[in-house]
Amino acid sequence: MSKELVEALNTVAEASNELVKAIANLQSCLQQISSQDPEPEWMTLKEAVPKIGLTIRQMRDRINDGRWKHGKHYINVSDGLAPRYRVNCRAIDNIQALPPEKRKYR
């Protein structure tokens, strides 16, 4: 085998090892991110009443006046006739835990 070929193979082997390390690092980062930001727990307004501590009317008011952000705090799963909301209890719990003057809904 020629010297150039051996050097090329060594370079490819080193690059391959670096790639394997980078992939392992990426997998570790993705696991950390997924464990820090779990999937939203979407509940109907009625199911969320005891968990959140707000009435259905209070939740609808927060949705209608824009204090809760669509996609983050609530989603609309309506069939087109009337709004049917689901709320993300984790996101709402996070803002409810703050003092009122520090709450940023957006």
PDB file of C-alpha atoms in Angstrom:
ATOM      1  CA  MET A   1       0.000   0.000   0.000  1.00  0.00           C
ATOM      2  CA  SER A   2       1.276   3.430  -0.834  1.00  0.00           C
ATOM      3  CA  LYS A   3       2.053   6.011   1.792  1.00  0.00           C
ATOM      4  CA  GLU A   4      -0.633   8.376   0.433  1.00  0.00           C
ATOM      5  CA  LEU A   5      -3.284   5.681   0.672  1.00  0.00           C
ATOM      6  CA  VAL A   6      -2.363   4.868   4.278  1.00  0.00           C
ATOM      7  CA  GLU A   7      -2.513   8.571   5.182  1.00  0.00           C
ATOM      8  CA  ALA A   8      -5.909   8.903   3.488  1.00  0.00           C
ATOM      9  CA  LEU A   9      -7.248   5.883   5.379  1.00  0.00           C
ATOM     10  CA  ASN A  10      -5.970   7.306   8.671  1.00  0.00           C
ATOM     11  CA  THR A  11      -7.639  10.633   7.919  1.00  0.00           C
ATOM     12  CA  VAL A  12     -10.944   8.887   7.147  1.00  0.00           C
ATOM     13  CA  ALA A  13     -10.680   6.849  10.356  1.00  0.00           C
ATOM     14  CA  GLU A  14     -10.062   9.996  12.442  1.00  0.00           C
ATOM     15  CA  ALA A  15     -12.971  11.795  10.772  1.00  0.00           C
ATOM     16  CA  SER A  16     -15.182   8.778  11.409  1.00  0.00           C
ATOM     17  CA  ASN A  17     -14.250   8.767  15.104  1.00  0.00           C
ATOM     18  CA  GLU A  18     -14.999  12.500  15.369  1.00  0.00           C
ATOM     19  CA  LEU A  19     -18.348  11.948  13.685  1.00  0.00           C
ATOM     20  CA  VAL A  20     -19.248   9.184  16.146  1.00  0.00           C
ATOM     21  CA  LYS A  21     -18.356  11.502  19.058  1.00  0.00           C
ATOM     22  CA  ALA A  22     -20.439  14.323  17.582  1.00  0.00           C
ATOM     23  CA  ILE A  23     -23.441  12.020  17.135  1.00  0.00           C
ATOM     24  CA  ALA A  24     -23.144  10.803  20.736  1.00  0.00           C
ATOM     25  CA  ASN A  25     -22.963  14.430  21.935  1.00  0.00           C
ATOM     26  CA  LEU A  26     -26.030  15.333  19.865  1.00  0.00           C
ATOM     27  CA  GLN A  27     -27.980  12.392  21.291  1.00  0.00           C
ATOM     28  CA  SER A  28     -27.052  13.473  24.812  1.00  0.00           C
ATOM     29  CA  CYS A  29     -28.193  17.040  24.125  1.00  0.00           C
ATOM     30  CA  LEU A  30     -31.487  15.847  22.654  1.00  0.00           C
ATOM     31  CA  GLN A  31     -32.151  13.671  25.707  1.00  0.00           C
ATOM     32  CA  GLN A  32     -31.525  16.638  28.005  1.00  0.00           C
ATOM     33  CA  ILE A  33     -33.858  18.841  25.996  1.00  0.00           C
ATOM     34  CA  SER A  34     -36.627  16.241  25.920  1.00  0.00           C
ATOM     35  CA  SER A  35     -36.366  15.647  29.665  1.00  0.00           C
ATOM     36  CA  GLN A  36     -36.471  19.396  30.421  1.00  0.00           C
ATOM     37  CA  ASP A  37     -39.442  20.220  28.217  1.00  0.00           C
ATOM     38  CA  PRO A  38     -41.946  17.377  28.423  1.00  0.00           C
ATOM     39  CA  GLU A  39     -44.831  17.098  26.028  1.00  0.00           C
ATOM     40  CA  PRO A  40     -47.752  19.378  26.886  1.00  0.00           C
ATOM     41  CA  GLU A  41     -50.496  17.859  28.990  1.00  0.00           C
ATOM     42  CA  TRP A  42     -53.606  19.001  27.092  1.00  0.00           C
ATOM     43  CA  MET A  43     -56.852  18.835  29.080  1.00  0.00           C
ATOM     44  CA  THR A  44     -60.363  20.043  28.517  1.00  0.00           C
ATOM     45  CA  LEU A  45     -61.350  23.127  30.491  1.00  0.00           C
ATOM     46  CA  LYS A  46     -63.562  20.998  32.733  1.00  0.00           C
ATOM     47  CA  GLU A  47     -60.723  18.547  33.471  1.00  0.00           C
ATOM     48  CA  ALA A  48     -58.333  21.424  34.190  1.00  0.00           C
ATOM     49  CA  VAL A  49     -60.531  23.197  36.772  1.00  0.00           C
ATOM     50  CA  PRO A  50     -59.256  21.263  39.827  1.00  0.00           C
ATOM     51  CA  LYS A  51     -55.676  21.116  38.550  1.00  0.00           C
ATOM     52  CA  ILE A  52     -55.284  24.797  37.658  1.00  0.00           C
ATOM     53  CA  GLY A  53     -57.602  26.302  40.259  1.00  0.00           C
ATOM     54  CA  LEU A  54     -59.490  28.558  37.850  1.00  0.00           C
ATOM     55  CA  THR A  55     -63.101  28.371  36.771  1.00  0.00           C
ATOM     56  CA  ILE A  56     -64.046  27.612  33.189  1.00  0.00           C
ATOM     57  CA  ARG A  57     -65.148  31.247  32.801  1.00  0.00           C
ATOM     58  CA  GLN A  58     -61.769  32.514  34.069  1.00  0.00           C
ATOM     59  CA  MET A  59     -59.925  30.246  31.635  1.00  0.00           C
ATOM     60  CA  ARG A  60     -62.112  31.380  28.730  1.00  0.00           C
ATOM     61  CA  ASP A  61     -61.482  35.014  29.712  1.00  0.00           C
ATOM     62  CA  ARG A  62     -57.715  34.457  29.612  1.00  0.00           C
ATOM     63  CA  ILE A  63     -58.025  32.821  26.197  1.00  0.00           C
ATOM     64  CA  ASN A  64     -60.311  35.536  24.792  1.00  0.00           C
ATOM     65  CA  ASP A  65     -58.368  38.525  26.116  1.00  0.00           C
ATOM     66  CA  GLY A  66     -55.050  37.177  24.815  1.00  0.00           C
ATOM     67  CA  ARG A  67     -53.325  36.506  28.134  1.00  0.00           C
ATOM     68  CA  TRP A  68     -52.856  32.874  27.123  1.00  0.00           C
ATOM     69  CA  LYS A  69     -51.010  32.186  23.893  1.00  0.00           C
ATOM     70  CA  HIS A  70     -52.440  29.761  21.343  1.00  0.00           C
ATOM     71  CA  GLY A  71     -50.218  26.702  20.973  1.00  0.00           C
ATOM     72  CA  LYS A  72     -48.439  27.334  24.254  1.00  0.00           C
ATOM     73  CA  HIS A  73     -51.213  27.681  26.827  1.00  0.00           C
ATOM     74  CA  TYR A  74     -54.217  26.423  24.854  1.00  0.00           C
ATOM     75  CA  ILE A  75     -55.347  24.912  21.561  1.00  0.00           C
ATOM     76  CA  ASN A  76     -58.729  24.875  19.848  1.00  0.00           C
ATOM     77  CA  VAL A  77     -59.885  21.398  18.825  1.00  0.00           C
ATOM     78  CA  SER A  78     -63.231  22.584  17.479  1.00  0.00           C
ATOM     79  CA  ASP A  79     -65.045  20.893  14.625  1.00  0.00           C
ATOM     80  CA  GLY A  80     -65.994  24.351  13.382  1.00  0.00           C
ATOM     81  CA  LEU A  81     -69.294  24.811  15.205  1.00  0.00           C
ATOM     82  CA  ALA A  82     -68.145  26.231  18.530  1.00  0.00           C
ATOM     83  CA  PRO A  83     -64.734  26.577  20.148  1.00  0.00           C
ATOM     84  CA  ARG A  84     -63.589  23.565  22.138  1.00  0.00           C
ATOM     85  CA  TYR A  85     -60.419  24.348  23.993  1.00  0.00           C
ATOM     86  CA  ARG A  86     -57.703  22.213  25.518  1.00  0.00           C
ATOM     87  CA  VAL A  87     -55.267  23.815  27.943  1.00  0.00           C
ATOM     88  CA  ASN A  88     -51.629  22.974  28.636  1.00  0.00           C
ATOM     89  CA  CYS A  89     -51.656  22.550  32.401  1.00  0.00           C
ATOM     90  CA  ARG A  90     -47.854  22.562  32.737  1.00  0.00           C
ATOM     91  CA  ALA A  91     -47.449  25.901  30.952  1.00  0.00           C
ATOM     92  CA  ILE A  92     -50.308  27.430  32.934  1.00  0.00           C
ATOM     93  CA  ASP A  93     -48.962  26.054  36.231  1.00  0.00           C
ATOM     94  CA  ASN A  94     -45.626  27.710  35.439  1.00  0.00           C
ATOM     95  CA  ILE A  95     -47.187  31.153  35.037  1.00  0.00           C
ATOM     96  CA  GLN A  96     -49.623  30.682  37.928  1.00  0.00           C
ATOM     97  CA  ALA A  97     -46.661  29.945  40.240  1.00  0.00           C
ATOM     98  CA  LEU A  98     -45.226  33.421  39.615  1.00  0.00           C
ATOM     99  CA  PRO A  99     -46.370  36.520  41.495  1.00  0.00           C
ATOM    100  CA  PRO A 100     -48.947  38.443  39.404  1.00  0.00           C
ATOM    101  CA  GLU A 101     -46.594  41.340  38.671  1.00  0.00           C
ATOM    102  CA  LYS A 102     -44.004  38.977  37.158  1.00  0.00           C
ATOM    103  CA  ARG A 103     -46.335  36.974  34.940  1.00  0.00           C
ATOM    104  CA  LYS A 104     -45.535  37.246  31.248  1.00  0.00           C
ATOM    105  CA  TYR A 105     -48.004  35.358  29.171  1.00  0.00           C
ATOM    106  CA  ARG A 106     -46.382  35.865  25.801  1.00  0.00           C
TER     107      ARG A 106
END
